[in-house]
Each structure stands twice: as structure tokens, then as C-alpha cells.
């Protein structure tokens, strides 16, 4: 790396005027070339941060790729505020271009910071999860030290702030307890943000696309981190399906708790009604009914 005198006053005075001028022009050309080089090297889309940079270290983050997700985001953030959160934690919504100004304003109205992002979608595959890859952007919200990333089609029943105090580690995730293998579920992550966490996943996506293999965010996260991420204890983040059982039976998400105990302890419930789709119109009412089990 050549060090250039960025301040023209640093050029020795005994050099003739035209040489000085040429030197300054050369310097400008260099600066231009260098910025062009930076642009060319920008292999990955960068979130276009719309609002002022935050002063907080922590944030709850979700992503919004459709008007339906605007609705669930409002419900989710509202439930989060009702459950309670620390003052030093921001609410952030990653919002894609298709979302209307009014919808964006409604999310902002809950005190959330809006970060505009491009959609990342799989080229093929299931409609429900096609655009869920967009959540990868959250991994590089490096203006925060640590974030909790949650799918918007869920509801918070108890404060989650304690997750910000976990010992430093790049990723904590719940186990996909409904699968027999040790697999991470992508419904909730505790992330120590870094550009590398994003690029690792983006590279896996590109490699899958090169061989026309459909992959979703959960596949990518597991390929990248299943062996290294820390598992969150079961019972913190679960699927609503657990509550379709009688209160006295054993909860699928916990070795010892029955469904009634699970309802008392659970913090985040994710709506998952595959193959009916992930969104419930009366989502909040259903969850409140569940919470009153
Ligand atoms: C957006 O909000 C403004 C002001 O509340 C309203 O006049 C307008 O009709 C809304 N636009 C849409 C598309 O809903
Ligand atoms: C669930 O388990 C708890 C003990 O963890 C017990 O006290 C409670 O009665 C059980 N509830 C039902 C409905 O079986």
C-alpha cells in the first residue's frame, strides 16, 4: 500500500506550480480509481440503512417481505413491547422495496428502526419460504453488537432480554426439536453480528444455485453452523403445534414439561401450519388463547 500525501499542503513548496497541479490531478484520479475498485469489489448487496445509525448495542430484528408480514410484524413487535424489553435494545425491521410507504410508517410507529434491504429469493421452491433468505442480511447489521433475529409470524409471551446477556458467542439457536437429527431452527437466533457470518451463508446459497438445488434459510444455516452454533435450551422458542395437545400430555419441545407447564414458560411461539402456510389471520387471538391454557 503506497501512502499518499492526502493534504496538498504536504507537497514540498519548491515543486513548480504545474507539477503541483498535475500531482493533485493524479491524486484525484487515484482516489476515483480506488473508489471504483471498492464498488467492483462489493460482491454482496449491502443493506441501505435509511435512518440514522443507532447508538444502541442490541436490537430485536425481523424482516418484512410482503404486506402480510407487515401485519405479523406489527403483532410481533406489539407483543414484544407488551412482554417488556430493556430500553437499551432497538427494534429493527428489515423492509424490502415492495412494502408500501404507509405500511413502513406503521412499523416505524411502533418505535422500530427501518432498514431497507433487497429481497434475496430462491430461484425455485416453496412459496412460503422463497423470500425468507432475506433474513440473512440481519447477520451483518454490524452497527449492533448482538441481535435477536425472529421470524415475524410469531408472538412473544415473556421477555427475551436475558438472551442478550449470554456469554459472547457468534450464534445461539434453538434445536428443531420436531426433527430427530440435531438441526437448528431458524425461527429465532441470537447473533453476534459480522460480515463473515453473512458471506458464509451467501456463498452456500450461490453454490446451491449453481447446481439448481433449492435451499431455504434453515438449510443454509444448518450447512454453515449446525456443528458450531450453541443450542438454546428447549422450551424458549417453539412452534404453536405443541399447543394442539391436551394440557396434561408431555410437551414435544421439552423432556419433562407437560403442555400446561410449557405455556407458562415459553417465551416465543412461532406460527407454523404447514402445508396451510405460515400465516394465521387471527394469529394473535389464537396465541392469546394458547397463553391462557
Ligand atoms: C397512506 O396514508 C395517507 C395518510 O394517512 C392516506 O391519505 C393514503 O390514502 C394512504 N395510502 C394508501 C395506499 O393506503
Ligand atoms: C403439568 O405438570 C406440572 C408439574 O410440572 C403439574 O403440577 C401440573 O399439574 C401438570 N398439569 C396438568 C394439566 O397435567
Short mmCIF file of N, CA and C in Angstrom, two decimals, residues 60-207:
data_model
loop_
_atom_site.label_atom_id
_atom_site.label_comp_id
_atom_site.label_asym_id
_atom_site.label_seq_id
_atom_site.Cartn_x
_atom_site.Cartn_y
_atom_site.Cartn_z
N UNK A 60 -33.70 -6.16 18.61
CA UNK A 60 -34.58 -7.23 18.14
C UNK A 60 -34.83 -6.94 16.67
N UNK A 61 -34.63 -7.95 15.84
CA UNK A 61 -34.72 -7.72 14.39
C UNK A 61 -35.69 -8.71 13.76
N UNK A 62 -36.48 -8.21 12.82
CA UNK A 62 -37.26 -9.11 11.98
C UNK A 62 -37.19 -8.62 10.55
N UNK A 63 -37.74 -9.37 9.63
CA UNK A 63 -37.68 -8.95 8.23
C UNK A 63 -39.07 -9.01 7.62
N UNK A 64 -39.33 -8.08 6.70
CA UNK A 64 -40.67 -7.91 6.15
C UNK A 64 -40.58 -7.95 4.63
N UNK A 65 -41.12 -9.00 4.02
CA UNK A 65 -41.01 -9.15 2.57
C UNK A 65 -42.36 -9.02 1.86
N UNK A 66 -43.44 -8.91 2.62
CA UNK A 66 -44.76 -8.77 1.98
C UNK A 66 -45.68 -8.00 2.92
N UNK A 67 -46.82 -7.56 2.38
CA UNK A 67 -47.77 -6.81 3.20
C UNK A 67 -48.34 -7.69 4.32
N UNK A 68 -48.45 -9.00 4.06
CA UNK A 68 -48.92 -9.89 5.14
C UNK A 68 -47.93 -9.89 6.30
N UNK A 69 -46.66 -9.84 5.95
CA UNK A 69 -45.65 -9.81 7.00
C UNK A 69 -45.60 -8.46 7.73
N UNK A 70 -46.14 -7.42 7.08
CA UNK A 70 -46.28 -6.15 7.80
C UNK A 70 -47.21 -6.38 8.98
N UNK A 71 -48.30 -7.07 8.68
CA UNK A 71 -49.29 -7.36 9.70
C UNK A 71 -48.68 -8.18 10.84
N UNK A 72 -47.99 -9.25 10.51
CA UNK A 72 -47.44 -10.09 11.58
C UNK A 72 -46.32 -9.35 12.33
N UNK A 73 -45.60 -8.48 11.61
CA UNK A 73 -44.55 -7.71 12.28
C UNK A 73 -45.15 -6.78 13.34
N UNK A 74 -46.27 -6.16 12.97
CA UNK A 74 -46.94 -5.26 13.92
C UNK A 74 -47.39 -6.04 15.15
N UNK A 75 -47.96 -7.22 14.92
CA UNK A 75 -48.43 -8.05 16.03
C UNK A 75 -47.22 -8.51 16.87
N UNK A 76 -46.17 -8.92 16.18
CA UNK A 76 -45.00 -9.45 16.89
C UNK A 76 -44.33 -8.36 17.74
N UNK A 77 -44.08 -7.20 17.13
CA UNK A 77 -43.44 -6.10 17.89
C UNK A 77 -44.35 -5.64 19.03
N UNK A 78 -45.65 -5.61 18.75
CA UNK A 78 -46.58 -5.19 19.78
C UNK A 78 -46.53 -6.16 20.97
N UNK A 79 -46.46 -7.45 20.67
CA UNK A 79 -46.40 -8.44 21.76
C UNK A 79 -45.06 -8.34 22.50
N UNK A 80 -44.03 -7.99 21.77
CA UNK A 80 -42.71 -7.82 22.39
C UNK A 80 -42.72 -6.63 23.36
N UNK A 81 -43.35 -5.54 22.93
CA UNK A 81 -43.42 -4.36 23.79
C UNK A 81 -44.30 -4.65 25.01
N UNK A 82 -45.36 -5.43 24.79
CA UNK A 82 -46.24 -5.77 25.91
C UNK A 82 -45.53 -6.69 26.91
N UNK A 83 -44.72 -7.61 26.38
CA UNK A 83 -43.99 -8.53 27.28
C UNK A 83 -42.90 -7.75 28.03
N UNK A 84 -42.42 -6.69 27.42
CA UNK A 84 -41.41 -5.84 28.05
C UNK A 84 -40.04 -6.05 27.44
N UNK A 85 -39.35 -4.93 27.24
CA UNK A 85 -37.97 -5.01 26.76
C UNK A 85 -37.15 -3.90 27.39
N UNK A 86 -35.84 -4.14 27.47
CA UNK A 86 -34.95 -3.14 28.04
C UNK A 86 -34.89 -1.92 27.14
N UNK A 87 -34.61 -0.77 27.77
CA UNK A 87 -34.55 0.47 27.00
C UNK A 87 -33.37 0.50 26.03
N UNK A 88 -32.30 -0.22 26.37
CA UNK A 88 -31.11 -0.15 25.50
C UNK A 88 -31.16 -1.12 24.33
N UNK A 89 -32.36 -1.58 23.99
CA UNK A 89 -32.49 -2.51 22.87
C UNK A 89 -33.42 -1.90 21.81
N UNK A 90 -32.92 -1.80 20.58
CA UNK A 90 -33.71 -1.26 19.47
C UNK A 90 -34.65 -2.32 18.91
N UNK A 91 -35.69 -1.85 18.24
CA UNK A 91 -36.48 -2.73 17.37
C UNK A 91 -36.08 -2.38 15.94
N UNK A 92 -35.79 -3.37 15.14
CA UNK A 92 -35.38 -3.12 13.76
C UNK A 92 -36.19 -3.99 12.81
N UNK A 93 -36.69 -3.39 11.75
CA UNK A 93 -37.36 -4.17 10.70
C UNK A 93 -36.58 -4.02 9.40
N UNK A 94 -36.16 -5.15 8.84
CA UNK A 94 -35.55 -5.15 7.52
C UNK A 94 -36.72 -5.18 6.54
N UNK A 95 -36.85 -4.13 5.76
CA UNK A 95 -38.03 -3.96 4.91
C UNK A 95 -37.61 -3.98 3.44
N UNK A 96 -38.29 -4.79 2.63
CA UNK A 96 -37.92 -4.87 1.21
C UNK A 96 -38.67 -3.79 0.41
N UNK A 97 -38.22 -3.59 -0.83
CA UNK A 97 -38.73 -2.47 -1.66
C UNK A 97 -40.23 -2.51 -1.92
N UNK A 98 -40.81 -3.73 -1.97
CA UNK A 98 -42.22 -3.84 -2.32
C UNK A 98 -43.18 -3.31 -1.25
N UNK A 99 -42.68 -3.02 -0.10
CA UNK A 99 -43.56 -2.64 1.02
C UNK A 99 -43.94 -1.16 0.91
N UNK A 100 -45.24 -0.87 1.04
CA UNK A 100 -45.72 0.50 0.85
C UNK A 100 -45.19 1.45 1.93
N UNK A 101 -45.20 2.72 1.56
CA UNK A 101 -44.75 3.76 2.48
C UNK A 101 -45.60 3.75 3.75
N UNK A 102 -46.92 3.58 3.56
CA UNK A 102 -47.81 3.60 4.72
C UNK A 102 -47.54 2.44 5.66
N UNK A 103 -47.29 1.27 5.10
CA UNK A 103 -47.01 0.11 5.94
C UNK A 103 -45.72 0.31 6.71
N UNK A 104 -44.73 0.83 6.00
CA UNK A 104 -43.44 1.10 6.64
C UNK A 104 -43.63 2.09 7.79
N UNK A 105 -44.46 3.10 7.53
CA UNK A 105 -44.72 4.11 8.56
C UNK A 105 -45.39 3.48 9.79
N UNK A 106 -46.25 2.52 9.55
CA UNK A 106 -46.92 1.87 10.70
C UNK A 106 -45.93 1.10 11.55
N UNK A 107 -44.97 0.46 10.91
CA UNK A 107 -43.96 -0.28 11.68
C UNK A 107 -43.09 0.72 12.45
N UNK A 108 -42.74 1.81 11.77
CA UNK A 108 -41.96 2.86 12.44
C UNK A 108 -42.73 3.43 13.62
N UNK A 109 -44.06 3.47 13.46
CA UNK A 109 -44.92 4.00 14.51
C UNK A 109 -44.81 3.23 15.82
N UNK A 110 -44.35 1.98 15.75
CA UNK A 110 -44.15 1.20 16.98
C UNK A 110 -42.78 1.47 17.58
N UNK A 111 -42.07 2.43 16.98
CA UNK A 111 -40.75 2.78 17.51
C UNK A 111 -39.63 1.97 16.87
N UNK A 112 -39.94 1.28 15.77
CA UNK A 112 -38.90 0.46 15.13
C UNK A 112 -38.07 1.28 14.16
N UNK A 113 -36.84 0.88 14.02
CA UNK A 113 -35.94 1.48 13.04
C UNK A 113 -36.13 0.67 11.75
N UNK A 114 -36.21 1.37 10.63
CA UNK A 114 -36.42 0.68 9.35
C UNK A 114 -35.09 0.60 8.60
N UNK A 115 -34.74 -0.58 8.15
CA UNK A 115 -33.55 -0.75 7.31
C UNK A 115 -34.02 -1.37 6.00
N UNK A 116 -33.83 -0.60 4.91
CA UNK A 116 -34.28 -1.09 3.59
C UNK A 116 -33.28 -2.11 3.05
N UNK A 117 -33.79 -3.23 2.58
CA UNK A 117 -32.90 -4.26 2.01
C UNK A 117 -33.47 -4.79 0.70
N UNK A 118 -32.61 -5.40 -0.08
CA UNK A 118 -33.06 -6.10 -1.29
C UNK A 118 -33.68 -7.42 -0.86
N UNK A 119 -34.54 -7.97 -1.72
CA UNK A 119 -35.07 -9.31 -1.45
C UNK A 119 -34.01 -10.31 -1.90
N UNK A 120 -33.75 -11.34 -1.08
CA UNK A 120 -32.98 -12.47 -1.57
C UNK A 120 -33.98 -13.60 -1.67
N UNK A 121 -34.20 -14.11 -2.88
CA UNK A 121 -35.16 -15.22 -3.00
C UNK A 121 -34.51 -16.41 -3.69
N UNK A 122 -35.02 -17.58 -3.35
CA UNK A 122 -34.52 -18.77 -4.05
C UNK A 122 -35.13 -18.78 -5.43
N UNK A 123 -34.45 -19.38 -6.37
CA UNK A 123 -34.92 -19.39 -7.75
C UNK A 123 -36.10 -20.32 -7.90
N UNK A 124 -36.19 -21.29 -7.06
CA UNK A 124 -37.28 -22.25 -7.14
C UNK A 124 -37.70 -22.59 -5.71
N UNK A 125 -38.68 -23.48 -5.60
CA UNK A 125 -39.04 -23.92 -4.27
C UNK A 125 -40.34 -23.36 -3.77
N UNK A 126 -40.64 -23.62 -2.54
CA UNK A 126 -41.92 -23.35 -1.93
C UNK A 126 -42.17 -21.85 -1.74
N UNK A 127 -43.39 -21.42 -2.10
CA UNK A 127 -43.78 -20.01 -1.97
C UNK A 127 -43.57 -19.46 -0.55
N UNK A 128 -43.92 -20.28 0.43
CA UNK A 128 -43.91 -19.80 1.82
C UNK A 128 -42.52 -19.32 2.25
N UNK A 129 -41.50 -20.04 1.80
CA UNK A 129 -40.17 -19.73 2.32
C UNK A 129 -39.24 -19.08 1.30
N UNK A 130 -39.80 -18.85 0.09
CA UNK A 130 -38.99 -18.32 -1.02
C UNK A 130 -38.15 -17.11 -0.64
N UNK A 131 -38.76 -16.21 0.10
CA UNK A 131 -38.08 -14.94 0.37
C UNK A 131 -37.47 -14.88 1.76
N UNK A 132 -37.52 -16.00 2.46
CA UNK A 132 -37.02 -15.99 3.83
C UNK A 132 -35.50 -15.84 3.87
N UNK A 133 -34.86 -16.04 2.72
CA UNK A 133 -33.41 -15.84 2.66
C UNK A 133 -33.03 -14.40 2.98
N UNK A 134 -33.98 -13.51 2.79
CA UNK A 134 -33.74 -12.09 3.05
C UNK A 134 -33.24 -11.87 4.48
N UNK A 135 -33.61 -12.76 5.37
CA UNK A 135 -33.21 -12.58 6.77
C UNK A 135 -31.70 -12.66 6.96
N UNK A 136 -30.99 -13.21 5.97
CA UNK A 136 -29.52 -13.29 6.06
C UNK A 136 -28.88 -11.92 6.27
N UNK A 137 -29.54 -10.87 5.75
CA UNK A 137 -28.99 -9.52 5.91
C UNK A 137 -28.79 -9.15 7.38
N UNK A 138 -29.63 -9.71 8.22
CA UNK A 138 -29.56 -9.34 9.63
C UNK A 138 -28.19 -9.69 10.23
N UNK A 139 -27.56 -10.75 9.72
CA UNK A 139 -26.28 -11.17 10.27
C UNK A 139 -25.22 -10.10 10.15
N UNK A 140 -25.42 -9.20 9.17
CA UNK A 140 -24.39 -8.16 9.02
C UNK A 140 -24.87 -6.77 9.43
N UNK A 141 -25.79 -6.73 10.36
CA UNK A 141 -26.16 -5.43 10.95
C UNK A 141 -25.09 -5.08 11.98
N UNK A 142 -23.90 -4.84 11.48
CA UNK A 142 -22.75 -4.73 12.40
C UNK A 142 -22.77 -3.46 13.24
N UNK A 143 -23.74 -2.58 12.97
CA UNK A 143 -23.85 -1.42 13.85
C UNK A 143 -24.32 -1.86 15.25
N UNK A 144 -24.83 -3.09 15.34
CA UNK A 144 -25.17 -3.67 16.65
C UNK A 144 -24.16 -4.76 16.99
N UNK A 145 -23.92 -4.89 18.30
CA UNK A 145 -23.01 -5.93 18.76
C UNK A 145 -23.70 -7.30 18.69
N UNK A 146 -24.91 -7.30 19.21
CA UNK A 146 -25.66 -8.55 19.27
C UNK A 146 -27.12 -8.26 18.94
N UNK A 147 -27.71 -9.17 18.17
CA UNK A 147 -29.14 -9.00 17.84
C UNK A 147 -29.89 -10.31 18.12
N UNK A 148 -31.19 -10.17 18.34
CA UNK A 148 -32.06 -11.35 18.35
C UNK A 148 -32.92 -11.24 17.11
N UNK A 149 -32.74 -12.20 16.21
CA UNK A 149 -33.48 -12.20 14.95
C UNK A 149 -34.64 -13.17 15.08
N UNK A 150 -35.84 -12.68 14.82
CA UNK A 150 -37.01 -13.55 14.93
C UNK A 150 -37.87 -13.46 13.69
N UNK A 151 -38.50 -14.56 13.32
CA UNK A 151 -39.48 -14.52 12.25
C UNK A 151 -40.68 -13.72 12.76
N UNK A 152 -41.27 -12.94 11.84
CA UNK A 152 -42.37 -12.07 12.24
C UNK A 152 -43.66 -12.85 12.52
N UNK A 153 -43.77 -14.06 11.97
CA UNK A 153 -45.00 -14.81 12.19
C UNK A 153 -44.91 -15.61 13.49
N UNK A 154 -44.75 -14.85 14.53
CA UNK A 154 -44.67 -15.44 15.86
C UNK A 154 -45.09 -14.40 16.87
N UNK A 155 -45.14 -14.80 18.12
CA UNK A 155 -45.57 -13.86 19.15
C UNK A 155 -44.70 -14.07 20.40
N UNK A 156 -44.44 -12.96 21.09
CA UNK A 156 -43.60 -13.03 22.29
C UNK A 156 -44.51 -13.00 23.52
N UNK A 157 -44.34 -13.98 24.37
CA UNK A 157 -45.19 -14.09 25.56
C UNK A 157 -44.46 -13.67 26.83
N UNK A 158 -43.14 -13.75 26.81
CA UNK A 158 -42.35 -13.41 28.00
C UNK A 158 -41.11 -12.64 27.53
N UNK A 159 -40.54 -11.80 28.41
CA UNK A 159 -39.35 -11.04 27.98
C UNK A 159 -38.22 -11.97 27.51
N UNK A 160 -37.50 -11.50 26.52
CA UNK A 160 -36.40 -12.27 25.94
C UNK A 160 -35.05 -11.62 26.20
N UNK A 161 -35.06 -10.47 26.89
CA UNK A 161 -33.84 -9.68 27.06
C UNK A 161 -32.67 -10.47 27.63
N UNK A 162 -32.96 -11.46 28.47
CA UNK A 162 -31.87 -12.22 29.10
C UNK A 162 -30.95 -12.86 28.05
N UNK A 163 -31.47 -13.05 26.84
CA UNK A 163 -30.64 -13.66 25.80
C UNK A 163 -29.47 -12.74 25.37
N UNK A 164 -29.64 -11.44 25.59
CA UNK A 164 -28.54 -10.52 25.26
C UNK A 164 -27.36 -10.69 26.23
N UNK A 165 -27.63 -11.28 27.38
CA UNK A 165 -26.58 -11.44 28.39
C UNK A 165 -25.89 -12.80 28.32
N UNK A 166 -26.19 -13.58 27.32
CA UNK A 166 -25.50 -14.87 27.17
C UNK A 166 -24.00 -14.61 26.96
N UNK A 167 -23.16 -15.57 27.35
CA UNK A 167 -21.72 -15.37 27.13
C UNK A 167 -21.46 -15.12 25.63
N UNK A 168 -20.44 -14.31 25.33
CA UNK A 168 -20.18 -13.99 23.93
C UNK A 168 -20.01 -15.27 23.10
N UNK A 169 -20.76 -15.37 22.02
CA UNK A 169 -20.61 -16.48 21.09
C UNK A 169 -21.29 -16.07 19.80
N UNK A 170 -20.79 -16.54 18.68
CA UNK A 170 -21.28 -15.96 17.41
C UNK A 170 -22.74 -16.27 17.11
N UNK A 171 -23.22 -17.43 17.56
CA UNK A 171 -24.62 -17.77 17.24
C UNK A 171 -25.20 -18.75 18.25
N UNK A 172 -26.37 -18.41 18.75
CA UNK A 172 -27.19 -19.34 19.55
C UNK A 172 -28.49 -19.56 18.78
N UNK A 173 -28.95 -20.80 18.75
CA UNK A 173 -30.23 -21.08 18.07
C UNK A 173 -30.92 -22.22 18.78
N UNK A 174 -32.25 -22.26 18.71
CA UNK A 174 -32.95 -23.41 19.30
C UNK A 174 -32.79 -24.63 18.39
N UNK A 175 -32.92 -25.78 18.97
CA UNK A 175 -32.90 -27.01 18.19
C UNK A 175 -34.27 -27.19 17.52
N UNK A 176 -34.27 -27.69 16.30
CA UNK A 176 -35.54 -28.04 15.65
C UNK A 176 -35.99 -29.34 16.28
N UNK A 177 -36.67 -29.22 17.43
CA UNK A 177 -36.96 -30.39 18.28
C UNK A 177 -37.92 -31.36 17.62
N UNK A 178 -38.62 -30.92 16.55
CA UNK A 178 -39.56 -31.81 15.86
C UNK A 178 -38.85 -32.71 14.85
N UNK A 179 -37.55 -32.50 14.69
CA UNK A 179 -36.75 -33.38 13.83
C UNK A 179 -35.88 -34.26 14.72
N UNK A 180 -35.53 -35.44 14.21
CA UNK A 180 -34.77 -36.34 15.07
C UNK A 180 -33.27 -36.00 15.09
N UNK A 181 -32.75 -35.47 13.98
CA UNK A 181 -31.33 -35.09 13.96
C UNK A 181 -31.13 -33.80 14.76
N UNK A 182 -29.89 -33.55 15.12
CA UNK A 182 -29.60 -32.25 15.73
C UNK A 182 -29.54 -31.22 14.60
N UNK A 183 -30.62 -30.47 14.51
CA UNK A 183 -30.76 -29.47 13.46
C UNK A 183 -31.15 -28.16 14.14
N UNK A 184 -30.62 -27.05 13.63
CA UNK A 184 -31.01 -25.76 14.18
C UNK A 184 -32.31 -25.32 13.53
N UNK A 185 -33.13 -24.62 14.28
CA UNK A 185 -34.26 -23.98 13.62
C UNK A 185 -33.95 -22.49 13.48
N UNK A 186 -34.46 -21.92 12.38
CA UNK A 186 -34.14 -20.52 12.10
C UNK A 186 -35.22 -19.57 12.62
N UNK A 187 -36.13 -20.04 13.47
CA UNK A 187 -37.20 -19.14 13.93
C UNK A 187 -36.69 -18.04 14.85
N UNK A 188 -35.59 -18.31 15.56
CA UNK A 188 -35.02 -17.30 16.45
C UNK A 188 -33.51 -17.53 16.56
N UNK A 189 -32.76 -16.48 16.36
CA UNK A 189 -31.30 -16.57 16.52
C UNK A 189 -30.82 -15.48 17.46
N UNK A 190 -29.79 -15.79 18.22
CA UNK A 190 -29.06 -14.75 18.96
C UNK A 190 -27.73 -14.64 18.24
N UNK A 191 -27.49 -13.49 17.64
CA UNK A 191 -26.35 -13.36 16.70
C UNK A 191 -25.39 -12.27 17.15
N UNK A 192 -24.12 -12.61 17.16
CA UNK A 192 -23.09 -11.58 17.29
C UNK A 192 -22.76 -11.19 15.85
N UNK A 193 -23.25 -10.05 15.43
CA UNK A 193 -23.24 -9.72 14.01
C UNK A 193 -21.83 -9.66 13.43
N UNK A 194 -21.69 -10.13 12.20
CA UNK A 194 -20.42 -9.98 11.49
C UNK A 194 -20.64 -10.21 10.00
N UNK A 195 -19.85 -9.53 9.22
CA UNK A 195 -19.91 -9.65 7.77
C UNK A 195 -19.64 -11.11 7.36
N UNK A 196 -18.72 -11.76 8.08
CA UNK A 196 -18.33 -13.14 7.73
C UNK A 196 -19.50 -14.11 7.87
N UNK A 197 -20.33 -13.91 8.89
CA UNK A 197 -21.48 -14.80 9.06
C UNK A 197 -22.42 -14.70 7.87
N UNK A 198 -22.52 -13.49 7.32
CA UNK A 198 -23.36 -13.29 6.14
C UNK A 198 -22.72 -13.93 4.91
N UNK A 199 -21.48 -13.65 4.65
CA UNK A 199 -20.85 -14.14 3.42
C UNK A 199 -20.77 -15.68 3.41
N UNK A 200 -20.54 -16.27 4.56
CA UNK A 200 -20.52 -17.74 4.63
C UNK A 200 -21.85 -18.30 4.09
N UNK A 201 -22.94 -17.70 4.52
CA UNK A 201 -24.25 -18.19 4.09
C UNK A 201 -24.53 -17.85 2.63
N UNK A 202 -24.12 -16.64 2.23
CA UNK A 202 -24.36 -16.22 0.85
C UNK A 202 -23.60 -17.12 -0.12
N UNK A 203 -22.40 -17.53 0.26
CA UNK A 203 -21.61 -18.43 -0.59
C UNK A 203 -22.28 -19.80 -0.72
N UNK A 204 -22.87 -20.28 0.38
CA UNK A 204 -23.59 -21.56 0.32
C UNK A 204 -24.80 -21.44 -0.62
N UNK A 205 -25.48 -20.31 -0.54
CA UNK A 205 -26.62 -20.07 -1.42
C UNK A 205 -26.19 -20.09 -2.89
N UNK A 206 -25.11 -19.38 -3.19
CA UNK A 206 -24.62 -19.31 -4.58
C UNK A 206 -24.21 -20.70 -5.08
N UNK A 207 -23.57 -21.47 -4.21
CA UNK A 207 -23.13 -22.82 -4.61
C UNK A 207 -24.35 -23.70 -4.88
#
